[in-house]
Coordinates of C-alpha atoms in Angstrom, one line a residue:
Chain A
M1 CA 0.0 0.0 0.0
D2 CA 1.4 3.4 -0.8
S3 CA 1.0 6.4 1.5
Q4 CA -1.6 8.1 -0.6
T5 CA -3.9 5.0 -0.5
L6 CA -3.2 4.6 3.2
L7 CA -4.2 8.2 3.9
E8 CA -7.4 7.8 2.0
R9 CA -8.4 4.6 3.8
F10 CA -7.3 6.2 7.1
S11 CA -9.5 9.2 6.5
A12 CA -12.4 6.9 5.5
G13 CA -12.1 5.3 9.0
D14 CA -10.6 1.9 8.1
P15 CA -9.1 0.5 11.3
R16 CA -6.6 -1.6 9.2
A17 CA -5.2 1.6 7.7
L18 CA -4.8 2.9 11.3
A19 CA -3.0 -0.3 12.3
R20 CA -0.7 -0.1 9.3
A21 CA 0.0 3.6 9.9
I22 CA 1.1 2.9 13.5
T23 CA 3.3 0.1 12.3
W24 CA 4.9 2.5 9.8
A25 CA 5.4 5.2 12.4
E26 CA 6.8 2.6 14.9
S27 CA 9.3 1.1 12.5
G28 CA 10.5 4.5 11.2
H29 CA 9.2 3.8 7.7
P30 CA 9.6 7.1 5.7
A31 CA 5.9 6.9 4.5
G32 CA 5.0 6.8 8.2
A33 CA 6.7 10.1 8.8
E34 CA 5.0 11.6 5.8
L35 CA 1.6 10.4 7.0
L36 CA 2.2 11.8 10.5
R37 CA 3.1 15.1 9.0
S38 CA -0.2 15.3 7.1
L39 CA -2.3 14.1 10.0
R40 CA -0.7 15.8 13.0
G41 CA -2.9 18.2 14.9
R42 CA -6.2 16.8 13.8
G43 CA -8.6 15.4 16.3
N44 CA -9.2 16.1 19.9
S45 CA -8.8 13.2 22.3
R46 CA -8.7 13.0 26.0
V47 CA -5.5 11.1 26.7
V48 CA -5.4 9.2 30.0
G49 CA -2.1 7.6 31.2
L50 CA -2.5 4.6 33.5
T51 CA 0.6 3.6 35.5
G52 CA 1.5 1.6 38.6
S53 CA 3.6 -1.3 39.7
P54 CA 3.4 -4.6 37.8
G55 CA 0.6 -6.6 39.4
A56 CA -1.5 -3.6 40.4
G57 CA -4.2 -4.7 37.9
K58 CA -3.9 -2.0 35.3
S59 CA -4.9 -4.2 32.4
T60 CA -8.1 -5.4 34.2
L61 CA -8.9 -1.9 35.1
T62 CA -8.3 -0.7 31.5
D63 CA -10.6 -3.5 30.3
R64 CA -13.4 -2.3 32.6
L65 CA -12.8 1.4 31.7
I66 CA -13.2 0.5 28.0
E67 CA -16.5 -1.1 28.8
E68 CA -17.7 2.0 30.8
A69 CA -16.6 4.5 28.2
R70 CA -18.3 2.5 25.5
K71 CA -21.5 2.6 27.6
R72 CA -21.2 6.3 27.4
G73 CA -20.9 6.2 23.7
E74 CA -17.2 7.1 23.4
R75 CA -14.9 5.6 20.8
V76 CA -11.9 4.3 22.8
A77 CA -8.3 3.4 21.9
V78 CA -5.7 1.7 24.2
L79 CA -2.0 1.9 23.7
A80 CA -0.2 -0.7 25.8
V81 CA 3.5 0.1 26.2
D82 CA 5.8 -2.8 26.8
P83 CA 9.5 -2.6 27.6
S84 CA 11.4 -3.9 24.7
S85 CA 12.7 -7.2 26.1
P86 CA 12.3 -10.5 24.2
F87 CA 12.7 -12.1 27.6
T88 CA 9.8 -10.3 29.2
G89 CA 7.5 -9.2 26.4
G90 CA 5.5 -12.3 26.4
A91 CA 4.6 -12.3 30.0
I92 CA 3.2 -8.7 29.8
L93 CA 1.3 -9.3 26.6
G94 CA -0.3 -12.3 28.3
D95 CA -1.9 -10.0 30.9
R96 CA -3.6 -8.1 28.2
I97 CA -5.3 -10.9 26.4
R98 CA -8.5 -10.4 28.3
M99 CA -8.8 -6.9 26.7
M100 CA -9.1 -8.7 23.4
R101 CA -12.8 -9.4 24.1
H102 CA -13.4 -5.9 22.7
H103 CA -11.8 -7.0 19.5
Q104 CA -15.1 -7.3 17.6
D105 CA -16.3 -3.8 18.7
S106 CA -15.4 -1.3 16.0
G107 CA -15.5 1.5 18.5
V108 CA -12.5 0.0 20.3
F109 CA -8.9 -0.1 19.1
I110 CA -6.2 -1.8 21.1
R111 CA -2.5 -1.8 20.3
S112 CA 0.7 -2.9 22.1
L113 CA 3.8 -1.0 21.4
A114 CA 7.2 -2.2 22.5
S115 CA 9.3 0.8 23.6
R116 CA 12.5 0.3 21.7
G117 CA 15.8 1.4 23.0
A118 CA 15.9 2.1 26.7
L119 CA 13.8 0.0 29.0
G120 CA 11.0 2.1 30.4
G121 CA 11.5 4.9 28.0
L122 CA 8.3 5.6 26.1
A123 CA 9.6 5.6 22.5
G124 CA 8.9 8.6 20.4
A125 CA 6.9 6.0 18.5
V126 CA 4.2 6.3 21.3
V127 CA 3.7 10.0 20.6
G128 CA 3.5 9.2 16.9
A129 CA 0.9 6.5 17.6
L130 CA -1.0 8.9 19.8
A131 CA -1.1 11.6 17.1
L132 CA -2.5 8.9 14.7
L133 CA -5.1 7.7 17.1
E134 CA -6.2 11.3 17.7
A135 CA -6.4 12.0 14.0
F136 CA -8.5 8.9 13.6
G137 CA -11.1 10.4 15.9
F138 CA -11.0 8.5 19.2
E139 CA -12.6 10.5 21.9
R140 CA -10.6 8.7 24.6
I141 CA -7.2 7.2 24.5
F142 CA -5.8 5.1 27.4
V143 CA -2.0 4.7 27.5
E144 CA -1.1 1.9 29.8
T145 CA 2.5 1.3 30.9
V146 CA 4.3 -1.2 33.1
G147 CA 5.0 1.0 36.1
V148 CA 8.8 1.3 35.9
G149 CA 10.3 4.7 36.8
Q150 CA 11.1 6.5 33.6
S151 CA 7.8 5.5 31.9
E152 CA 5.8 6.9 34.7
V153 CA 7.2 10.3 34.2
D154 CA 7.0 10.0 30.5
I155 CA 3.3 9.1 30.7
A156 CA 2.7 12.3 32.6
R157 CA 4.3 14.2 29.8
V158 CA 2.1 12.8 27.0
A159 CA -1.2 12.3 28.9
D160 CA -3.7 15.0 29.8
T161 CA -4.6 13.0 32.9
T162 CA -2.3 10.6 34.7
V163 CA -3.8 7.9 36.9
L164 CA -1.7 6.0 39.4
V165 CA -3.0 2.5 40.2
L166 CA -2.1 1.1 43.6
T167 CA -3.1 -1.9 45.7
P168 CA -3.9 -2.4 49.4
A169 CA -0.5 -4.1 49.7
A170 CA 1.5 -2.8 52.7
G171 CA 3.9 -0.1 51.8
D172 CA 2.4 0.5 48.3
A173 CA 1.8 4.2 49.1
V174 CA 5.2 4.6 50.7
Q175 CA 6.8 3.0 47.6
A176 CA 5.0 5.4 45.3
F177 CA 6.1 8.2 47.5
K178 CA 9.8 7.0 47.4
A179 CA 9.7 6.4 43.7
G180 CA 8.7 10.0 43.1
V181 CA 5.5 9.2 41.3
M182 CA 3.1 10.8 43.8
E183 CA 3.5 14.3 42.3
I184 CA 2.9 13.3 38.7
A185 CA -0.4 11.6 39.2
D186 CA -3.7 13.5 38.9
V187 CA -5.9 10.8 40.1
F188 CA -5.1 7.9 42.5
V189 CA -7.0 4.6 42.7
V190 CA -6.5 1.8 45.1
N191 CA -7.4 -1.3 43.0
K192 CA -8.1 -4.7 44.5
F193 CA -9.9 -2.9 47.2
D194 CA -11.5 -6.2 48.4
L195 CA -8.1 -7.2 49.8
P196 CA -7.3 -6.2 53.4
G197 CA -5.4 -2.9 54.0
G198 CA -7.2 -0.7 51.4
E199 CA -8.5 1.8 53.8
R200 CA -5.1 2.3 55.4
V201 CA -3.5 2.9 52.0
I202 CA -6.1 5.5 51.2
Q203 CA -5.5 7.3 54.4
E204 CA -1.7 7.2 53.8
L205 CA -2.2 8.7 50.4
K206 CA -4.5 11.4 51.6
T207 CA -2.1 12.3 54.4
T208 CA 0.8 12.4 52.0
L209 CA -1.1 14.5 49.4
E210 CA -1.9 17.1 52.0
L211 CA 1.9 17.8 52.3
A212 CA 2.3 17.9 48.6
P213 CA 3.0 21.2 46.7
A214 CA 0.0 22.9 45.1
R215 CA -1.0 21.7 41.7
P216 CA -1.7 23.9 38.6
G217 CA -5.0 25.6 39.0
G218 CA -5.3 24.2 42.6
W219 CA -6.3 20.7 41.5
K220 CA -6.8 18.3 44.4
P221 CA -6.0 14.8 43.3
P222 CA -8.9 12.5 44.3
V223 CA -8.1 9.1 46.0
L224 CA -10.5 6.4 44.8
S225 CA -11.0 2.7 45.3
A226 CA -11.9 0.0 42.8
V227 CA -12.2 -3.7 42.3
G228 CA -11.3 -4.2 38.7
S229 CA -12.1 -7.9 38.6
R230 CA -15.7 -7.1 39.7
G231 CA -16.1 -3.8 37.8
E232 CA -16.6 -1.8 41.0
G233 CA -15.6 1.8 41.2
I234 CA -15.1 2.1 37.4
A235 CA -17.8 4.7 36.7
E236 CA -16.4 6.9 39.5
L237 CA -12.9 6.5 38.1
L238 CA -14.0 7.6 34.7
D239 CA -15.9 10.6 36.2
A240 CA -12.7 11.6 38.1
M241 CA -10.8 11.6 34.8
D242 CA -13.4 13.8 33.2
Q243 CA -13.4 16.2 36.2
H244 CA -9.6 16.6 35.8
Y245 CA -10.0 17.2 32.1
A246 CA -12.7 19.8 32.8
H247 CA -10.3 21.4 35.3
L248 CA -7.5 21.6 32.7
K249 CA -9.9 23.2 30.2
E250 CA -11.3 25.7 32.7
H251 CA -7.9 26.9 33.8
G252 CA -6.4 27.0 30.3
L253 CA -4.0 24.2 31.0
L254 CA -4.7 22.0 28.0
E255 CA -2.4 23.9 25.6
G256 CA 0.5 23.7 28.0
G257 CA 0.1 20.0 28.1
R258 CA 0.1 19.8 24.3
L259 CA 3.4 21.8 24.2
E260 CA 4.9 19.5 26.8
R261 CA 4.0 16.5 24.6
A262 CA 5.6 18.1 21.6
R263 CA 8.7 18.9 23.6
F264 CA 8.8 15.3 24.8
E265 CA 8.6 14.2 21.2
V266 CA 11.5 16.4 20.0
E267 CA 13.5 15.3 23.0
S268 CA 12.8 11.6 22.1
V269 CA 14.1 12.3 18.6
I270 CA 17.3 13.8 19.9
Q271 CA 17.8 10.9 22.4
E272 CA 17.3 8.4 19.6
W273 CA 19.9 10.1 17.5
G274 CA 22.2 10.0 20.5
R275 CA 21.7 6.2 20.8
R276 CA 22.2 5.6 17.1
R277 CA 25.2 7.8 16.6
T278 CA 27.1 6.7 19.7
R279 CA 26.6 3.1 18.4
E280 CA 28.0 4.0 15.0
G281 CA 30.9 6.2 16.3
Q282 CA 32.9 3.6 18.1
D283 CA 36.2 5.3 17.5
L284 CA 35.1 8.5 19.2
I285 CA 33.7 6.5 22.1
A286 CA 37.0 4.6 22.6
Q287 CA 38.8 8.0 22.7
V288 CA 36.4 9.1 25.5
A289 CA 36.9 5.9 27.4
H290 CA 40.7 6.4 27.2
G291 CA 40.5 10.0 28.3
E292 CA 41.7 11.4 25.0
L293 CA 38.4 13.3 24.2
T294 CA 35.8 14.8 26.5
P295 CA 32.2 13.4 26.3
E296 CA 31.0 16.8 25.2
A297 CA 33.5 17.1 22.3
A298 CA 32.6 13.5 21.2
A299 CA 28.9 14.4 21.4
A300 CA 29.3 17.5 19.3
R301 CA 31.3 15.7 16.6
L302 CA 28.7 12.9 16.5
L303 CA 26.0 15.4 15.9
G304 CA 28.0 17.2 13.3
N305 CA 28.1 20.6 15.0
P306 CA 31.3 21.5 16.8
E307 CA 29.6 24.6 18.3
L308 CA 27.5 22.4 20.6
S309 CA 30.3 21.7 23.0
R310 CA 31.3 25.4 23.5
Chain B
M1 CA 39.6 27.4 45.3
D2 CA 41.0 27.4 41.7
S3 CA 41.2 24.3 39.6
Q4 CA 45.0 24.0 39.9
T5 CA 44.9 24.1 43.7
L6 CA 42.0 21.6 43.7
L7 CA 43.9 19.3 41.4
E8 CA 46.9 19.4 43.7
R9 CA 44.9 18.7 46.8
F10 CA 43.0 16.0 45.0
S11 CA 46.2 14.3 43.9
A12 CA 47.5 14.6 47.5
G13 CA 44.4 12.6 48.6
D14 CA 42.4 15.3 50.4
P15 CA 38.8 14.0 50.6
R16 CA 37.5 17.6 50.8
A17 CA 39.0 18.2 47.4
L18 CA 37.3 15.1 46.1
A19 CA 33.9 16.3 47.5
R20 CA 34.5 19.7 45.9
A21 CA 35.4 18.2 42.5
I22 CA 32.2 16.1 42.5
T23 CA 30.2 19.2 43.3
W24 CA 31.8 21.0 40.4
A25 CA 31.2 18.1 38.0
E26 CA 27.6 17.8 39.2
S27 CA 26.8 21.5 38.8
G28 CA 28.4 21.8 35.4
H29 CA 31.0 24.2 36.8
P30 CA 33.5 24.7 33.9
A31 CA 36.5 24.0 36.2
G32 CA 34.8 20.6 36.9
A33 CA 34.9 19.7 33.3
E34 CA 38.6 20.7 33.1
L35 CA 39.4 18.6 36.2
L36 CA 37.6 15.7 34.8
R37 CA 39.6 16.0 31.6
S38 CA 42.9 15.8 33.4
L39 CA 41.9 13.0 35.7
R40 CA 39.9 10.7 33.4
G41 CA 41.2 7.2 32.9
R42 CA 43.3 7.2 36.0
G43 CA 42.7 4.5 38.6
N44 CA 41.2 1.1 38.5
S45 CA 38.1 0.5 40.6
R46 CA 35.7 -2.3 40.7
V47 CA 32.3 -0.6 40.2
V48 CA 29.3 -2.5 41.7
G49 CA 25.8 -1.3 41.0
L50 CA 23.1 -2.2 43.6
T51 CA 19.5 -2.0 42.5
G52 CA 16.1 -3.3 43.5
S53 CA 12.7 -2.0 44.6
P54 CA 12.4 0.7 47.3
G55 CA 12.2 -1.1 50.6
A56 CA 14.4 -4.1 49.6
G57 CA 17.0 -3.0 52.1
K58 CA 19.8 -1.8 49.7
S59 CA 21.1 0.9 52.0
T60 CA 21.5 -1.6 54.9
L61 CA 23.1 -4.0 52.6
T62 CA 25.5 -1.4 51.3
D63 CA 26.3 -0.4 54.9
R64 CA 27.3 -4.0 55.7
L65 CA 29.2 -4.3 52.4
I66 CA 31.3 -1.3 53.3
E67 CA 32.1 -2.9 56.6
E68 CA 33.1 -6.2 55.0
A69 CA 35.2 -4.5 52.2
R70 CA 37.0 -2.4 54.9
K71 CA 37.8 -5.6 56.8
R72 CA 39.5 -6.8 53.6
G73 CA 41.6 -3.6 53.5
E74 CA 39.8 -2.0 50.5
R75 CA 39.2 1.7 50.2
V76 CA 35.5 2.1 49.5
A77 CA 33.3 4.7 47.9
V78 CA 29.5 4.8 47.7
L79 CA 27.5 6.8 45.2
A80 CA 23.8 7.0 46.3
V81 CA 21.7 8.1 43.4
D82 CA 18.4 9.8 44.3
P83 CA 15.6 10.9 42.0
S84 CA 15.5 14.6 41.8
S85 CA 12.4 15.4 43.6
P86 CA 12.1 17.9 46.4
F87 CA 9.0 15.9 47.5
T88 CA 10.8 12.6 47.9
G89 CA 14.4 13.4 48.4
G90 CA 14.2 13.6 52.2
A91 CA 12.6 10.2 52.6
I92 CA 15.3 8.5 50.7
L93 CA 18.2 10.3 52.2
G94 CA 16.8 9.4 55.6
D95 CA 17.3 5.7 54.8
R96 CA 21.0 6.4 54.2
I97 CA 21.7 8.0 57.5
R98 CA 22.9 4.8 59.1
M99 CA 25.7 4.6 56.5
M100 CA 27.1 7.8 58.0
R101 CA 28.6 5.8 60.9
H102 CA 31.5 5.3 58.5
H103 CA 32.0 9.0 58.3
Q104 CA 35.1 9.0 60.5
D105 CA 36.8 6.3 58.5
S106 CA 39.1 8.0 55.9
G107 CA 39.0 4.8 53.8
V108 CA 35.3 5.4 53.2
F109 CA 33.7 8.1 51.1
I110 CA 29.9 8.4 50.8
R111 CA 28.1 10.8 48.5
S112 CA 24.5 11.2 47.5
L113 CA 23.8 12.5 44.0
A114 CA 20.4 13.8 42.9
S115 CA 19.9 12.7 39.3
R116 CA 18.7 15.9 37.7
G117 CA 16.3 16.1 34.9
A118 CA 14.3 13.0 34.3
L119 CA 13.4 10.8 37.2
G120 CA 15.3 7.6 37.3
G121 CA 17.8 8.7 34.7
L122 CA 21.3 8.4 36.1
A123 CA 22.6 11.8 35.3
G124 CA 25.8 12.2 33.3
A125 CA 27.0 13.6 36.6
V126 CA 27.1 10.1 38.0
V127 CA 29.6 8.9 35.4
G128 CA 31.6 12.1 36.1
A129 CA 31.6 11.4 39.8
L130 CA 32.6 7.8 39.1
A131 CA 35.6 8.9 37.1
L132 CA 36.6 11.2 40.0
L133 CA 36.3 8.4 42.6
E134 CA 38.2 6.1 40.4
A135 CA 41.0 8.6 39.9
F136 CA 41.1 9.2 43.7
G137 CA 42.1 5.6 44.1
F138 CA 39.1 3.7 45.6
E139 CA 39.4 0.0 45.0
R140 CA 35.7 -0.5 45.2
I141 CA 32.8 1.8 44.3
F142 CA 29.2 0.9 45.1
V143 CA 26.5 2.7 43.1
E144 CA 23.2 2.4 44.8
T145 CA 20.0 3.5 43.1
V146 CA 16.3 3.5 44.0
G147 CA 15.0 0.7 41.9
V148 CA 13.0 2.5 39.3
G149 CA 13.1 1.2 35.7
Q150 CA 15.5 3.4 33.8
S151 CA 18.1 3.6 36.5
E152 CA 18.3 -0.1 36.8
V153 CA 19.4 -0.3 33.2
D154 CA 21.6 2.7 33.5
I155 CA 23.3 1.1 36.4
A156 CA 24.1 -2.0 34.3
R157 CA 25.7 0.4 31.8
V158 CA 28.1 2.0 34.2
A159 CA 28.9 -0.8 36.6
D160 CA 31.2 -3.7 36.1
T161 CA 28.9 -5.9 38.2
T162 CA 25.2 -5.3 38.8
V163 CA 23.5 -6.8 41.9
L164 CA 19.7 -7.1 42.0
V165 CA 18.4 -7.0 45.6
L166 CA 15.1 -8.7 46.2
T167 CA 13.0 -9.7 49.2
P168 CA 11.0 -12.8 50.2
A169 CA 7.8 -10.8 49.4
A170 CA 5.4 -12.8 47.3
G171 CA 5.8 -11.9 43.6
D172 CA 9.2 -10.1 44.0
A173 CA 10.8 -12.4 41.5
V174 CA 7.9 -12.2 39.1
Q175 CA 7.9 -8.4 39.3
A176 CA 11.7 -8.3 38.5
F177 CA 11.0 -10.6 35.6
K178 CA 8.2 -8.3 34.3
A179 CA 10.2 -5.1 34.8
G180 CA 12.9 -6.6 32.6
V181 CA 15.7 -6.3 35.1
M182 CA 16.4 -10.1 35.3
E183 CA 18.7 -10.0 32.3
I184 CA 20.8 -7.1 33.4
A185 CA 21.8 -8.4 36.9
D186 CA 25.0 -10.4 37.3
V187 CA 24.3 -11.4 40.9
F188 CA 21.0 -11.9 42.7
V189 CA 20.5 -11.6 46.4
V190 CA 17.3 -12.2 48.4
N191 CA 17.7 -9.9 51.4
K192 CA 15.6 -10.0 54.6
F193 CA 15.9 -13.8 54.3
D194 CA 14.7 -14.1 57.8
L195 CA 11.2 -13.3 56.6
P196 CA 8.9 -16.1 55.3
G197 CA 9.0 -17.0 51.6
G198 CA 12.7 -16.6 50.9
E199 CA 13.3 -20.1 49.7
R200 CA 10.5 -19.9 47.3
V201 CA 11.8 -16.7 45.7
I202 CA 15.2 -18.3 45.3
Q203 CA 13.6 -21.2 43.6
E204 CA 11.6 -18.9 41.3
L205 CA 14.7 -17.0 40.4
K206 CA 16.7 -20.1 39.7
T207 CA 14.0 -21.5 37.5
T208 CA 13.6 -18.2 35.5
L209 CA 17.4 -17.9 35.1
E210 CA 17.6 -21.3 33.5
L211 CA 15.4 -20.0 30.7
A212 CA 17.4 -16.9 30.3
P213 CA 19.7 -16.4 27.3
A214 CA 23.4 -17.2 27.8
R215 CA 25.5 -14.5 29.3
P216 CA 28.8 -13.2 27.9
G217 CA 31.5 -15.7 28.6
G218 CA 28.9 -18.2 29.9
W219 CA 28.5 -16.4 33.3
K220 CA 25.9 -18.1 35.5
P221 CA 24.4 -15.5 37.9
P222 CA 24.4 -16.8 41.4
V223 CA 21.3 -16.4 43.6
L224 CA 22.3 -15.6 47.2
S225 CA 20.5 -14.9 50.4
A226 CA 21.3 -12.3 53.1
V227 CA 20.0 -10.6 56.2
G228 CA 21.4 -7.1 56.0
S229 CA 20.2 -6.0 59.4
R230 CA 22.1 -8.9 61.0
G231 CA 25.1 -8.8 58.7
E232 CA 24.4 -12.4 57.4
G233 CA 25.5 -13.4 53.9
I234 CA 27.6 -10.3 53.3
A235 CA 31.0 -12.0 52.9
E236 CA 29.4 -14.4 50.4
L237 CA 27.9 -11.5 48.5
L238 CA 31.2 -9.7 48.2
D239 CA 32.9 -12.9 47.1
A240 CA 30.3 -13.3 44.4
M241 CA 31.0 -9.8 43.1
D242 CA 34.7 -10.6 43.0
Q243 CA 34.0 -13.8 41.2
H244 CA 32.1 -11.9 38.6
Y245 CA 34.9 -9.4 38.2
A246 CA 37.4 -12.2 37.8
H247 CA 35.2 -13.7 35.2
L248 CA 35.0 -10.4 33.2
K249 CA 38.8 -10.1 33.4
E250 CA 39.4 -13.7 32.4
H251 CA 37.1 -13.4 29.3
G252 CA 38.5 -10.0 28.3
L253 CA 35.1 -8.3 29.0
L254 CA 36.3 -5.4 31.1
E255 CA 37.2 -3.2 28.2
G256 CA 33.8 -3.6 26.6
G257 CA 32.3 -2.5 29.8
R258 CA 34.4 0.7 29.9
L259 CA 33.4 1.4 26.3
E260 CA 29.7 1.0 27.2
R261 CA 30.2 3.4 30.1
A262 CA 31.8 6.0 27.8
R263 CA 28.9 5.5 25.3
F264 CA 26.4 6.0 28.1
E265 CA 28.2 9.2 29.1
V266 CA 28.2 10.7 25.6
E267 CA 24.5 9.7 25.2
S268 CA 23.8 11.5 28.5
V269 CA 25.4 14.6 27.2
I270 CA 23.3 14.5 24.1
Q271 CA 20.1 13.9 26.1
E272 CA 20.9 16.8 28.4
W273 CA 21.4 19.1 25.4
G274 CA 18.0 17.9 24.1
R275 CA 16.4 18.7 27.4
R276 CA 18.0 22.2 27.6
R277 CA 17.5 23.2 24.0
T278 CA 13.8 22.1 23.8
R279 CA 13.2 24.2 26.9
E280 CA 14.9 27.2 25.3
G281 CA 13.3 26.7 21.8
Q282 CA 9.6 27.2 22.7
D283 CA 8.8 28.7 19.3
L284 CA 9.9 25.6 17.5
I285 CA 8.1 23.4 20.0
A286 CA 4.9 25.3 19.4
Q287 CA 5.3 24.8 15.7
V288 CA 5.6 21.0 16.3
A289 CA 2.5 21.0 18.5
H290 CA 0.5 22.7 15.8
G291 CA 1.6 20.4 13.1
E292 CA 3.6 23.1 11.2
L293 CA 7.0 21.4 11.7
T294 CA 8.1 17.8 12.1
P295 CA 9.8 16.8 15.4
E296 CA 12.8 15.7 13.4
A297 CA 13.1 19.1 11.7
A298 CA 12.7 20.9 15.0
A299 CA 15.4 18.6 16.6
A300 CA 17.8 19.3 13.8
R301 CA 17.3 23.0 14.1
L302 CA 17.7 23.0 17.8
L303 CA 21.0 21.1 17.5
G304 CA 22.2 23.5 14.8
N305 CA 22.7 20.9 12.1
P306 CA 20.0 20.7 9.4
E307 CA 21.7 17.6 8.0
L308 CA 20.6 15.6 11.0
S309 CA 16.9 15.3 9.9
R310 CA 17.8 13.9 6.4

């Protein structure tokens, strides 16, 4: 398929064209870049990032959120971001199989993306996929990541609303606090609330949040509970996401979020160039290792602009 | 203090000169870069990275490892890497207070570094500090990170030996597996082994490791146990680190590790430039957000080399 045909089918709403476009964008296919260029900026989705430790039940929760959003008549897309490890990829994908029950519903699109390069880094590919899903016309996009450090922060940079999923397990709140993810979440939900300890985690979260610095526009992150496996607390969770989105809109904060996403995308491009060029420039790297060249001078030469290191 | 004086005191073994040099390197002080240039490549330390979830007891373990290495007559440095969050910094530093009992011992140097910029990303500053500690003559350097995704992988890129610290908590092995850190660790240790469940975690780890791809030189990662709070299993853990180092040496793998560290350092420089220049180039970022410019074209212009996006 050439990119003109793809663009036509994409614009006509063919989900196979969308899937192909994402593959092109993900693989760095030149036609993918062209397509992205012509589609970028179209559409107007609410992008919700879901993050949390492995085992917190994010996939089950996402599955239920799809169901609820569909009841409300929204077209929904899910981007599931996996760390790029042949050794672990399978295990994570396995968790997501249950979401596939929505496969027959044309108002739902689910896609896994392996973040290439650094583990946990959301590839620039994710932002590309996001732009495509947005242009395709989804009203709601969930971006789900395995909750490892870097990706949690990245999620906050691409999503309008970031949800941190916790469990009643002892110390879950403390761990989130230590890992520095407390301040990037806009909504907190204690999933698996039928297990013992849930109330305590909610109290810990609330106490901690009282000490937190003020959020833009004075947003107070709600702390909710849910039982994903039984579908409990899902409507309230989706409501909280909508309240946050309304808050962003009301305080003129949406545009800033879009700028931050674009900045993240440009940074990702630069980072990827860094990865590629340091791999290709082994001679310069050896000179750095042996103390014959500074890292800055090597970086400037790899990027073809000696001015950079001055 | 000017950089010539600092260099003299540094070379004379004054720990205050070392502390100052690290501060300069960390803050991007020009004299720091100059000092690094003149010192890089000196020394020959064994660099051990310690990683694992928050709460796994890494600081206690490190404290005991310092003790054991000192018994063996080694000079020891510790780099504790914290995510750069004013909201969490205090909590993590608090854990490390007990290490300060070594403060009076001139053969021990302990330093916390806040990884600036992205959470979890080991700042290029860490590699700079590492080069300084190495040049200062420490035989052993422990780099301890809070176990959030990105930093775990980064740790493996700067350390000769990477140790993953787990606990007997149910699912700890599975979570490590999911987070993709299994394949980057050279030594596994189940800490807090006096708690129930330790034997099971060890068995899970061993089973998983049997399925893992072969390591360079055929290294078989050992799975150890320890009780940091009581000092149990510490000598065996240090022995395992030494066995891994001997393995690297025997198979000619040390040089490759040094090249990887240099590559990581150059990548960090490029990444930092990306962060800085996207912050300064708000006009270009706005054009990307509104679909008027591709991220690649913006990146190339920010780096001052139009050729980059071709």
